[in-house]
XYZ file of C-alpha atoms in Angstrom:
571
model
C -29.860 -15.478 50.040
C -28.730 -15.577 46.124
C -25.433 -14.565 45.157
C -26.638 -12.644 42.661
C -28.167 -10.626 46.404
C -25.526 -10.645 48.293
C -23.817 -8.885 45.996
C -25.984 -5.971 45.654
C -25.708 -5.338 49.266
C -21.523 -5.053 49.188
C -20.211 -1.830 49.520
C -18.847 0.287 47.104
C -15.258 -0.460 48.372
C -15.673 -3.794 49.259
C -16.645 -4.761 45.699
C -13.925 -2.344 44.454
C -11.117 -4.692 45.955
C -13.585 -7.511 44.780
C -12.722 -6.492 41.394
C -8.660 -5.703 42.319
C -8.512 -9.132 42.970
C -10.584 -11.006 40.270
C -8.266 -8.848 37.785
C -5.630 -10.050 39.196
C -6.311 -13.567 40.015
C -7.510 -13.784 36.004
C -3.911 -12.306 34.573
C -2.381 -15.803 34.668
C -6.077 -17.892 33.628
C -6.591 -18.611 30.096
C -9.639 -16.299 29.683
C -12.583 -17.118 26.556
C -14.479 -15.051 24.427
C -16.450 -12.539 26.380
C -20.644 -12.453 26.350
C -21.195 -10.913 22.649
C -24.811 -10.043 23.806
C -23.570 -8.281 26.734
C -21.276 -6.633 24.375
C -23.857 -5.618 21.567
C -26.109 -4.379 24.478
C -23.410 -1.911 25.788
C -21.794 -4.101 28.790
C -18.842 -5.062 30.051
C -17.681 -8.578 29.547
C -17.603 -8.590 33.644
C -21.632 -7.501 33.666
C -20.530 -3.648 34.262
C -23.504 -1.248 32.940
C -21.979 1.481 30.533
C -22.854 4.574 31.047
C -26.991 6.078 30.018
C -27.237 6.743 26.307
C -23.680 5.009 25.743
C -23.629 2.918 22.347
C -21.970 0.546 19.872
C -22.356 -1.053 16.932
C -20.980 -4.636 16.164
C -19.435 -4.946 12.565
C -17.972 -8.173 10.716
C -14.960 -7.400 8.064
C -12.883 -10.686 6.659
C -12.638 -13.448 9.874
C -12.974 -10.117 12.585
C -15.883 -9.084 14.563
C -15.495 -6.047 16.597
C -17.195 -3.266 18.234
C -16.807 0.637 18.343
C -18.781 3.393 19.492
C -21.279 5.166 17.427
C -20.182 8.722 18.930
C -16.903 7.972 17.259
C -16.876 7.073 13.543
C -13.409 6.924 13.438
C -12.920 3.808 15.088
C -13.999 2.212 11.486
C -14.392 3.093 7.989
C -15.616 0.802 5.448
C -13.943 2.511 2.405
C -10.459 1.078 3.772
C -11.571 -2.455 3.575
C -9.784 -2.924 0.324
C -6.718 -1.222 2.121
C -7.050 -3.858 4.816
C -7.628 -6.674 2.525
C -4.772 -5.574 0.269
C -2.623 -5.697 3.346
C -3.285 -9.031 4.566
C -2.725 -10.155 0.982
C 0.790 -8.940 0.977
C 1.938 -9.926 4.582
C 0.744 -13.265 3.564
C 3.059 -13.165 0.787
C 5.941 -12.232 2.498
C 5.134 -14.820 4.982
C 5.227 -17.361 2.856
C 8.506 -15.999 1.360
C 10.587 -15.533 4.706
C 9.283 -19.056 6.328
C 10.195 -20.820 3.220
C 13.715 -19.937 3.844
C 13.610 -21.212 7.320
C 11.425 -24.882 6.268
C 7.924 -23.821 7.139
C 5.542 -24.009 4.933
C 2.069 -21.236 5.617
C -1.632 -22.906 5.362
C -4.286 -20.201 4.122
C -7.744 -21.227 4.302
C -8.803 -22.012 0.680
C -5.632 -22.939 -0.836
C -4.935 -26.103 -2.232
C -2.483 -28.503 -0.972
C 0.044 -28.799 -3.865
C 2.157 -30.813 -1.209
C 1.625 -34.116 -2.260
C 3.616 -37.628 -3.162
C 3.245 -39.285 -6.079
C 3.982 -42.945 -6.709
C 4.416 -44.375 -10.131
C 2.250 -48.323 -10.167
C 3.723 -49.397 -13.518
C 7.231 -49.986 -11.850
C 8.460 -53.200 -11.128
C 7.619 -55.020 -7.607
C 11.305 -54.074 -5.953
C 11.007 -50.360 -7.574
C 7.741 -50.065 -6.039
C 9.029 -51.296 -2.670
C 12.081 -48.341 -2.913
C 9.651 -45.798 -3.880
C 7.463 -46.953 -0.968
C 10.658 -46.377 1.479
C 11.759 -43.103 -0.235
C 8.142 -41.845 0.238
C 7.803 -42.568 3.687
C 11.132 -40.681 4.141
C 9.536 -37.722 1.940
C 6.377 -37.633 4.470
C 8.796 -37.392 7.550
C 10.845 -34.243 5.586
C 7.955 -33.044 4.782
C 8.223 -28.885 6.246
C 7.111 -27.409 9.335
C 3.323 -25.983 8.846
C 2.393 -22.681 10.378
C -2.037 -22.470 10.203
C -3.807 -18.866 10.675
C -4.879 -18.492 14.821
C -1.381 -20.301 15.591
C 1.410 -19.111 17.239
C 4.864 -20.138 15.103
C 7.980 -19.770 17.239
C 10.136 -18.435 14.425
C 7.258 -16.742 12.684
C 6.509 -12.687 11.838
C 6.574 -10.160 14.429
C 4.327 -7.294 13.724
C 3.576 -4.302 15.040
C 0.314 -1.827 13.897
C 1.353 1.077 15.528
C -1.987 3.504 15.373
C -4.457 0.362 15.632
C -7.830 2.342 17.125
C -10.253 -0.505 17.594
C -7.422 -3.048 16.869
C -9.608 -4.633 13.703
C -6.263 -4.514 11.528
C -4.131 -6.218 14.286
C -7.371 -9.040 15.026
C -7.616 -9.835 10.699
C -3.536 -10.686 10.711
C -4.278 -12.783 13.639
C -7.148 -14.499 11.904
C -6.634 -14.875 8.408
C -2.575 -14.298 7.848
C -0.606 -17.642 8.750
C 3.016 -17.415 10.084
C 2.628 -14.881 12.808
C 4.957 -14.828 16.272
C 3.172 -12.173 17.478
C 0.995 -9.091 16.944
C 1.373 -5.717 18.658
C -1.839 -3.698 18.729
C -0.607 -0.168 20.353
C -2.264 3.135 20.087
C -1.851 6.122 22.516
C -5.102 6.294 23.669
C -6.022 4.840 26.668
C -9.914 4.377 25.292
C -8.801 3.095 22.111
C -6.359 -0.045 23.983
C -9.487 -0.312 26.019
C -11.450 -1.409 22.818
C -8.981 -3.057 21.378
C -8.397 -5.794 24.684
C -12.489 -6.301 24.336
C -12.121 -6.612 20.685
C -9.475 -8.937 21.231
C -11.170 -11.295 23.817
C -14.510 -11.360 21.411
C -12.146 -13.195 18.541
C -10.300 -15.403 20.863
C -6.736 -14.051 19.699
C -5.334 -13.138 23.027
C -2.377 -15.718 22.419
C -1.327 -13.766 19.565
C -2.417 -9.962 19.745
C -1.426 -8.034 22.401
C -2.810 -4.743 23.097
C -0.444 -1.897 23.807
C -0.689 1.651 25.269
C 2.682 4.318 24.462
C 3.408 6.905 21.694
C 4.494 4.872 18.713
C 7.341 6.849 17.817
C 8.759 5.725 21.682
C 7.354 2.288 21.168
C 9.584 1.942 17.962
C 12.795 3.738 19.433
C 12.589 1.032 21.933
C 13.077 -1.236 19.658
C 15.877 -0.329 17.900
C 18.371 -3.624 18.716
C 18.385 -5.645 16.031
C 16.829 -8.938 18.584
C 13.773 -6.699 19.468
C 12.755 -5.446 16.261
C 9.850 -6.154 14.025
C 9.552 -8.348 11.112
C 6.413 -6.174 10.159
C 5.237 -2.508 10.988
C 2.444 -1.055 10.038
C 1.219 2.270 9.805
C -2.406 3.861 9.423
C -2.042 7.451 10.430
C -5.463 9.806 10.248
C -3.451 12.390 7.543
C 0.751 12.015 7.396
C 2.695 9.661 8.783
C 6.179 11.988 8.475
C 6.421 12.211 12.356
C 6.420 8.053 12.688
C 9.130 7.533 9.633
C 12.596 7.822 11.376
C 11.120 5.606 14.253
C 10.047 2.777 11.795
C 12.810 2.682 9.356
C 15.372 1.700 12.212
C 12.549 -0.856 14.132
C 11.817 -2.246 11.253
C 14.054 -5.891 10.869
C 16.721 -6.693 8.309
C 14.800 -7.138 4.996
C 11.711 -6.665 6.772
C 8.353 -5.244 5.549
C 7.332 -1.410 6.146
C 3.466 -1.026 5.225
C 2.743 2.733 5.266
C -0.616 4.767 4.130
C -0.785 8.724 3.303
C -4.073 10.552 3.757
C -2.981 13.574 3.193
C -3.430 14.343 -0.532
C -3.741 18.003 -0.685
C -0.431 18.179 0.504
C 1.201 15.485 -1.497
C -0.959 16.548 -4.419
C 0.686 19.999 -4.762
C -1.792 22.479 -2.823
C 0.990 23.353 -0.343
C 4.119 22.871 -1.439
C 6.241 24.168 1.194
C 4.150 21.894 3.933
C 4.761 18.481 2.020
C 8.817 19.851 1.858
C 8.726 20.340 5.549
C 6.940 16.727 5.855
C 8.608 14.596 3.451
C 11.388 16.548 2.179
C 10.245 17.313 -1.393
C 8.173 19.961 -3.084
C 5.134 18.715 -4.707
C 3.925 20.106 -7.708
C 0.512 20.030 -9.490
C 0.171 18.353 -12.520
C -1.945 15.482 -13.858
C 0.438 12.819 -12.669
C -0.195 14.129 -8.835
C -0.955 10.812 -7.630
C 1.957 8.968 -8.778
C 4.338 11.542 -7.643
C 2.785 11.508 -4.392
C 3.676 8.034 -4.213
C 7.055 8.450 -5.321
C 7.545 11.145 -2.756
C 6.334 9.163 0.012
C 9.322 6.658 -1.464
C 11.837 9.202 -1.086
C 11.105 10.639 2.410
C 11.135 7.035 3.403
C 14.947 6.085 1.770
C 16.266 9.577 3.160
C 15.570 8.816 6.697
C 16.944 5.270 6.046
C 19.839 6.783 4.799
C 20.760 8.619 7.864
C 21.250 5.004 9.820
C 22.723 3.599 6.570
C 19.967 0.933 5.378
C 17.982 1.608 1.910
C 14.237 0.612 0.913
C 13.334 -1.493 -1.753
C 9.550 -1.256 -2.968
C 7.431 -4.139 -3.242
C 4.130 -2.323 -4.271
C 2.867 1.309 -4.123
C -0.581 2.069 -4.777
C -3.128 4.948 -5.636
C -6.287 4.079 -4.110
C -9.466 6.276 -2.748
C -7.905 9.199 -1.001
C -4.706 7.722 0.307
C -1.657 6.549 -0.925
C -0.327 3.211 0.333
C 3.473 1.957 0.172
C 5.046 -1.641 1.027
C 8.745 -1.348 1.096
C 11.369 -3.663 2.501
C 14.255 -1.960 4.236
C 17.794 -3.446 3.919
C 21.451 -2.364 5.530
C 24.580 -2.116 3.704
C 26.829 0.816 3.037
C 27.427 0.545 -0.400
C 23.967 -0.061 -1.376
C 23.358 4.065 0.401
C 25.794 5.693 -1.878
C 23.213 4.628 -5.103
C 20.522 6.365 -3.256
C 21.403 10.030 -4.116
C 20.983 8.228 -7.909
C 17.510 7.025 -7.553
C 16.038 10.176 -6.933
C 14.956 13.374 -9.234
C 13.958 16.645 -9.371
C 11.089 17.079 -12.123
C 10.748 20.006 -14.451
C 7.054 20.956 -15.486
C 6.301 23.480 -17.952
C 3.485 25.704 -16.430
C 1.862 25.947 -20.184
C 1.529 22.743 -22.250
C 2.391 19.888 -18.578
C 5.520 18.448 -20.139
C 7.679 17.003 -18.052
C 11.414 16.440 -17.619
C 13.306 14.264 -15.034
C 17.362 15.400 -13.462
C 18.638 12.745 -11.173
C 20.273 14.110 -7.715
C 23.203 11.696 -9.069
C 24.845 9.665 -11.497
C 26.223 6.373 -10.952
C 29.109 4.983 -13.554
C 30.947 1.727 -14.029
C 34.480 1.935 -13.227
C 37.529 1.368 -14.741
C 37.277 -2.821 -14.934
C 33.914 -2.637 -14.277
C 33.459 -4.312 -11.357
C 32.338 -1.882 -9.164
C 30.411 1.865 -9.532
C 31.287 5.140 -9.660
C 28.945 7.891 -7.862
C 29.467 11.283 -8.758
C 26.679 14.351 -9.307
C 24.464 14.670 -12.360
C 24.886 17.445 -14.474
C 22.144 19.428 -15.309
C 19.129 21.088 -16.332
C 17.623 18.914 -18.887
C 15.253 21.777 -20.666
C 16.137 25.367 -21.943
C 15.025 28.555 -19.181
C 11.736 28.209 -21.991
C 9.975 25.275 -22.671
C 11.002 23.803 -26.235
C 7.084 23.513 -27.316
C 5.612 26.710 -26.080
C 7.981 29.117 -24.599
C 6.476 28.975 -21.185
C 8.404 28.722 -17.854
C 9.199 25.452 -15.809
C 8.347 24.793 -12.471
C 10.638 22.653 -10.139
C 9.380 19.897 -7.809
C 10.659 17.106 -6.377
C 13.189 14.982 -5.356
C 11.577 12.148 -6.015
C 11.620 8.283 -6.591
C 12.746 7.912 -9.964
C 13.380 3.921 -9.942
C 9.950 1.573 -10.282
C 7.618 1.969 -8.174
C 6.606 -2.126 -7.699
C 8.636 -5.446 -7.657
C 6.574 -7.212 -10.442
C 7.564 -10.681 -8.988
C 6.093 -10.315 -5.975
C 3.044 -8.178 -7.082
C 2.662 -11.835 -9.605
C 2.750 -13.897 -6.635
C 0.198 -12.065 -4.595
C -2.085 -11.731 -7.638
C -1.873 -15.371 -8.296
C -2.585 -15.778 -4.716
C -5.715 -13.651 -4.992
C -6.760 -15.439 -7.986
C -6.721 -18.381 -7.114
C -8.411 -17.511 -3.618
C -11.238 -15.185 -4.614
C -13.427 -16.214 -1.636
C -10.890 -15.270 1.035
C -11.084 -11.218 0.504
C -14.515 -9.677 0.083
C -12.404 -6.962 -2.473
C -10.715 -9.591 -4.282
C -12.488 -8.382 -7.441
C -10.640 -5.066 -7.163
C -7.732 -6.133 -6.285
C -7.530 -8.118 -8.809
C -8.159 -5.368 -11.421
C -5.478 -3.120 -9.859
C -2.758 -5.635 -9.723
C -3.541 -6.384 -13.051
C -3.083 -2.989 -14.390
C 0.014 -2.391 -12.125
C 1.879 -5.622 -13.597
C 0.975 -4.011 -17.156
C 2.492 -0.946 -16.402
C 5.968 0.397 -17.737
C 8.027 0.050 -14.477
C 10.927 2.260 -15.466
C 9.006 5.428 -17.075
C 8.380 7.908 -14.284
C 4.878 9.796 -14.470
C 2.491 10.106 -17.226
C 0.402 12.140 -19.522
C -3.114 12.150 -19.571
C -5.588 11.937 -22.587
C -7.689 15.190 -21.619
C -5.043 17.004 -20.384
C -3.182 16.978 -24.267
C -6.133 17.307 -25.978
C -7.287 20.345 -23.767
C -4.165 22.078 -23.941
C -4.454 22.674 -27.727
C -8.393 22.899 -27.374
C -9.238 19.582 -29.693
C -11.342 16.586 -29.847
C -10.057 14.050 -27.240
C -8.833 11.271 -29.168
C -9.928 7.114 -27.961
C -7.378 5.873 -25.726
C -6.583 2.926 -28.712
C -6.216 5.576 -31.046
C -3.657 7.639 -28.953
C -1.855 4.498 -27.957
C -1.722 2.884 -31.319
C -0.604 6.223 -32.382
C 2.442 5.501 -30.232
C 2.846 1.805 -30.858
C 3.140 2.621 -34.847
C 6.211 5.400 -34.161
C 8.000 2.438 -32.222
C 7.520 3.110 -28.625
C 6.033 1.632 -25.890
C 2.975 2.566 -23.818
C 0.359 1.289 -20.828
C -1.299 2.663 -18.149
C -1.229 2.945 -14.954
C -3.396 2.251 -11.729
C -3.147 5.662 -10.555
C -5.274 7.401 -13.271
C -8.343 6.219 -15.570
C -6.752 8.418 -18.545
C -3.291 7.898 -17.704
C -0.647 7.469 -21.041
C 3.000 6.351 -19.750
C 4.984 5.950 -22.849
C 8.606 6.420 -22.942
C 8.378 8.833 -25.949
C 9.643 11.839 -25.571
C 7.190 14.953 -25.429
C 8.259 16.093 -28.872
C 6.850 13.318 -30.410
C 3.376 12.976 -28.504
C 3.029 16.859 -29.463
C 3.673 15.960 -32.991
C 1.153 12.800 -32.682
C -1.642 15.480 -30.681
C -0.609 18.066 -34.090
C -1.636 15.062 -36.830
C -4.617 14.068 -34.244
C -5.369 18.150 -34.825
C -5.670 17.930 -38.098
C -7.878 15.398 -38.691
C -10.354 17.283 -36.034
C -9.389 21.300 -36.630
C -9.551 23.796 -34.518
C -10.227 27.621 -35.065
C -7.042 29.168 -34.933
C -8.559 32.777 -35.193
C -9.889 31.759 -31.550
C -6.564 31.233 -29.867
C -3.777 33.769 -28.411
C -0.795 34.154 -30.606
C 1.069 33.957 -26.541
C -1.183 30.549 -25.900
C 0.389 26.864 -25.881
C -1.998 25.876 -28.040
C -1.017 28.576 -30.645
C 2.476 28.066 -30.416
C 2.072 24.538 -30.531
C -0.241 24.204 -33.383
C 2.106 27.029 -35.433
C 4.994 23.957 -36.096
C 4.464 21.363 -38.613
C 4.578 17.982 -37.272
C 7.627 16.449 -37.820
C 6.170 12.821 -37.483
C 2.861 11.757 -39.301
C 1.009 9.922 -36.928
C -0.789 6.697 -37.328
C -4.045 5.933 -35.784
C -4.786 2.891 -37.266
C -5.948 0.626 -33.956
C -3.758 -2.101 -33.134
C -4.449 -5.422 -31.494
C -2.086 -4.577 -28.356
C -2.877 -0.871 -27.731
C -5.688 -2.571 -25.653
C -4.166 -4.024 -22.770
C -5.523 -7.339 -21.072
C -6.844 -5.763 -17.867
C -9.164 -3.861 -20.240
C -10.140 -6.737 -22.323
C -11.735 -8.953 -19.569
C -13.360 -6.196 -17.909
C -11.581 -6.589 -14.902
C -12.537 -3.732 -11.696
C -9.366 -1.611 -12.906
C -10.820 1.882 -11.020
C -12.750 1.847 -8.400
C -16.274 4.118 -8.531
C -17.362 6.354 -5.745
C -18.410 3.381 -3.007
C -20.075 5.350 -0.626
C -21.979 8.782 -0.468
C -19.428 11.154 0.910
C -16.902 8.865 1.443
C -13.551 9.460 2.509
C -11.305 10.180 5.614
C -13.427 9.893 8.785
C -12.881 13.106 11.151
C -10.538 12.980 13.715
C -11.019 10.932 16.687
C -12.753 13.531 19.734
C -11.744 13.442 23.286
C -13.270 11.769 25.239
């Protein structure tokens, strides 16, 4: 009789200790790649038959293949593959800058080898012969390598700690070089089940290991300074507050805290008093919502780092989609804590006309000899109990980030990386265009205006975005845009003079006064002469470079009803 016989006429318990000790027996084999028929065909890599009407779908994003069921959307969503791509972008980066300090030098596939030795044939015969010598000695001090799919002893230990199907975890295995290990945990015990088949179909079981606890425990495990992780990252399905104080003390010295907000209508201003009891700060609404909820992501993350005296430093924040996304490193040191209370403000918004004024929490002075600063508290309110341009009242939100948002050195770096490596991301077009803008943006001007928003609140023509920036370039100050918004205008004028600017634009393009409410902003506004006469001559820089090659700056809708996926369902 056939083996493939006598198995059918095992018992039911028999074949249950059967499996018991094949499990077992295969914990210490190296085991391949798993049937990926079987798989597409709903079946267990061991030939079990899923259950009637059970079914999956097989997707391919960057060097990952995985599968997830179709009752359960959540598992994947395609809008996030520039998220995902982004990320892999930047943990490259930071590879490459934390092995370079130890002598290893990161392959990624489609990068040139600029490693090379040259040797100069005009020399004389005995010059030749010593360069010969001293470039055999340059081959053997040549660095340490570390390739993608390799395990590197004194490489990056990561950690995804809400992983689902595990796709994020299997991409760093597969296209980010430099890796130690990779952590794939999530607290559901169908999810880790995914993720270990997902895992066996890309052959990364050497570096990703699949991992079942609450993440917040997970992380408090791993608060000594040996067992923490050079990378964590964090996905959440809406906020992330509940994960923060875990991951700011798991997270390594000077190591790399990836985090992503869906939650917008919270960080956005619809409910104030729920993004204060998440990230510590009221939110207000205003034009500029989406780079204030960045900045107050920034500041709920430095507060709780505070409280176990280490500080973030931001490498790159971003607006994208629905979400927010912030890569921050986090650092220790005493002394570096007491400027925090400095980098963060409370923002006054006038309810009528949008303008905006920042109050730092604190104030940091040189003192006497210089050498070292003095912290004391800021004094305050910047604005009258009326606003100065139409005599409405201010709302106050915040704290907030107040320093820049983005380390433009390392933003360069991983756009040059990009750049020269369009084939490795399937977004690389976009991400190009983002970084772009983001390196062209003012770093240390908090918020922005935007175009419709000042011509609407006096009820004129919107002015051309040249014409408005030139406008500013001719009175002396400086302006660009910013990633987070298409219409965005982040000058470092004050609001007085962008009022006067919108009061010349006014004139060129009346409006009917007779129409407007002697109590309405755009009354009182229009009633004062401008003190400035604006100039709207176009200039050769008001049009930034970004918007000169046509690069993919914002993003259109990429999907019908895109957006956040529901939440996951039981079962």
């Amino acid at each position: 009789m056939s083996r493939a016989r006598t198995v059918l006429w095992l018992s039911p318990t028999l074949r249950s200790v059967l499996s018991l000790y094949r499990a077992r027996f295969m914990e210490g084999q190296p085991q391949g790649p798993p049937n990926s028929a079987a798989m597409e065909n709903g079946t267990e890599p061991d030939g079990e038959e899923r259950p009637p009407g059970f079914q999956e779908t097989t997707i391919t994003e960057g060097a990952a293949r995985i599968v997830f069921p179709n009752a359960n959307e959540v598992f994947y969503n395609p809008v996030q593959e520039f998220n995902r791509d982004l990320t892999c972008a930047v943990i490259t980066e930071f590879a490459r800058i934390q092995l370079a300090a130890k002598g290893i030098q990161i392959k990624v596939p489609g990068e040139k080898d600029v490693q090379k030795v040259v040797v100069d044939l005009s020399e004389p015969k005995e010059d030749k012969a010593e360069l010969k010598e001293g470039a055999n000695l340059a081959l053997e001090d040549q660095p340490r390598t570390a390739a993608v799919g390799e395990i590197c002893e004194e490489g990056l230990r990561v950690l995804e700690g809400l992983a689902a199907s595990g796709l994020r975890s299997i991409r760093f295995a597969r296209e980010v070089p430099g890796l130690r290990s990779v952590v794939a945990n999530d607290a559901s015990a169908r999810a880790v089940d995914l993720m270990r088949r997902n895992v066996q179909l890309n052959e990364v079981a050497h570096l990703v290991q699949p991992s079942q606890a609450d993440a917040r425990m997970l992380m408090y495990q791993h608060q000594k300074a040996s067992e923490r992780f050079d990378v964590i990252d964090l996905d959440p399905y809406g906020s992330p507050a509940s994960f923060l104080d875990a991951a700011v003390q798991a997270v390594s010295e000077g190591g790399l805290l990836c985090v992503t907000c869906t939650d917008m209508a919270v960080l956005a201003g619809n409910s104030g008093e729920t993004c204060y009891s998440k990230y510590g700060a009221m939110a207000l609404k205003s034009r500029a919502c989406h780079e204030m909820a960045l900045r107050t992501v920034l500041h709920s993350l430095d507060l709780r780092a505070n409280c176990y005296q280490r500080f973030v430093v931001p490498l790159l924040s971003i607006s994208a989609d629905f979400y927010v996304r912030v890569f921050v490193r986090v650092f220790t040191g005493q002394a570096k804590v007491k400027a925090s209370a400095s980098k963060q403000a409370l923002v006054f918004q006038c309810v009528g006309c949008g303008a905006f004024h920042l109050q730092r929490l604190g104030k940091a002075s040189a003192a006497s000899g210089g050498r070292r600063l003095k912290f004391s508290a800021a004094c305050g309110p910047p604005v009258a109990p009326e606003c100065e341009h139409c005599g409405q009242r201010h709302q106050l939100g915040g704290p907030m980030w107040a320093e820049p948002l983005h380390d433009l050195e390392f933003v360069g770096r991983v756009l040059e990386a990009v750049s020269a490596n369009p084939g490795r991301f399937h977004t690389a077009e976009r991400i190009r265009g983002v970084l772009s803008v983001i390196t062209e943006e003012l770093p240390d001007v908090p918020l922005y205006y935007t175009l419709d928003q000042l011509s609407s609140t006096i009820h004129c023509n919107t002015p051309s975005l040249l014409q408005l920036r030139s406008a500013l370039l001719h009175a002396g100050f400086r302006v660009s845009l910013s990633h987070a918004c298409k219409n965005a205008v982040k000058t470092d004028a004050p609001s007085s003079t962008l009022w006067d600017i919108m009061r010349c634009w006014e004139k060129e393009c009346p409006v009917k006064r007779e129409r407007l409410s002697e109590s309405s902003p755009a009354f009182r506004i229009l009633s004062v002469e401008p003190r400035l006469q604006a100039n709207f001559t176009i200039r050769d820089d008001a049009n930034p470079s970004s918007r000169q090659r046509g690069l993919k700056r914002f993003q259109a809708n990429p999907e019908a009803n895109w957006g956040p996926r529901p939440r996951a369902r039981p079962g």
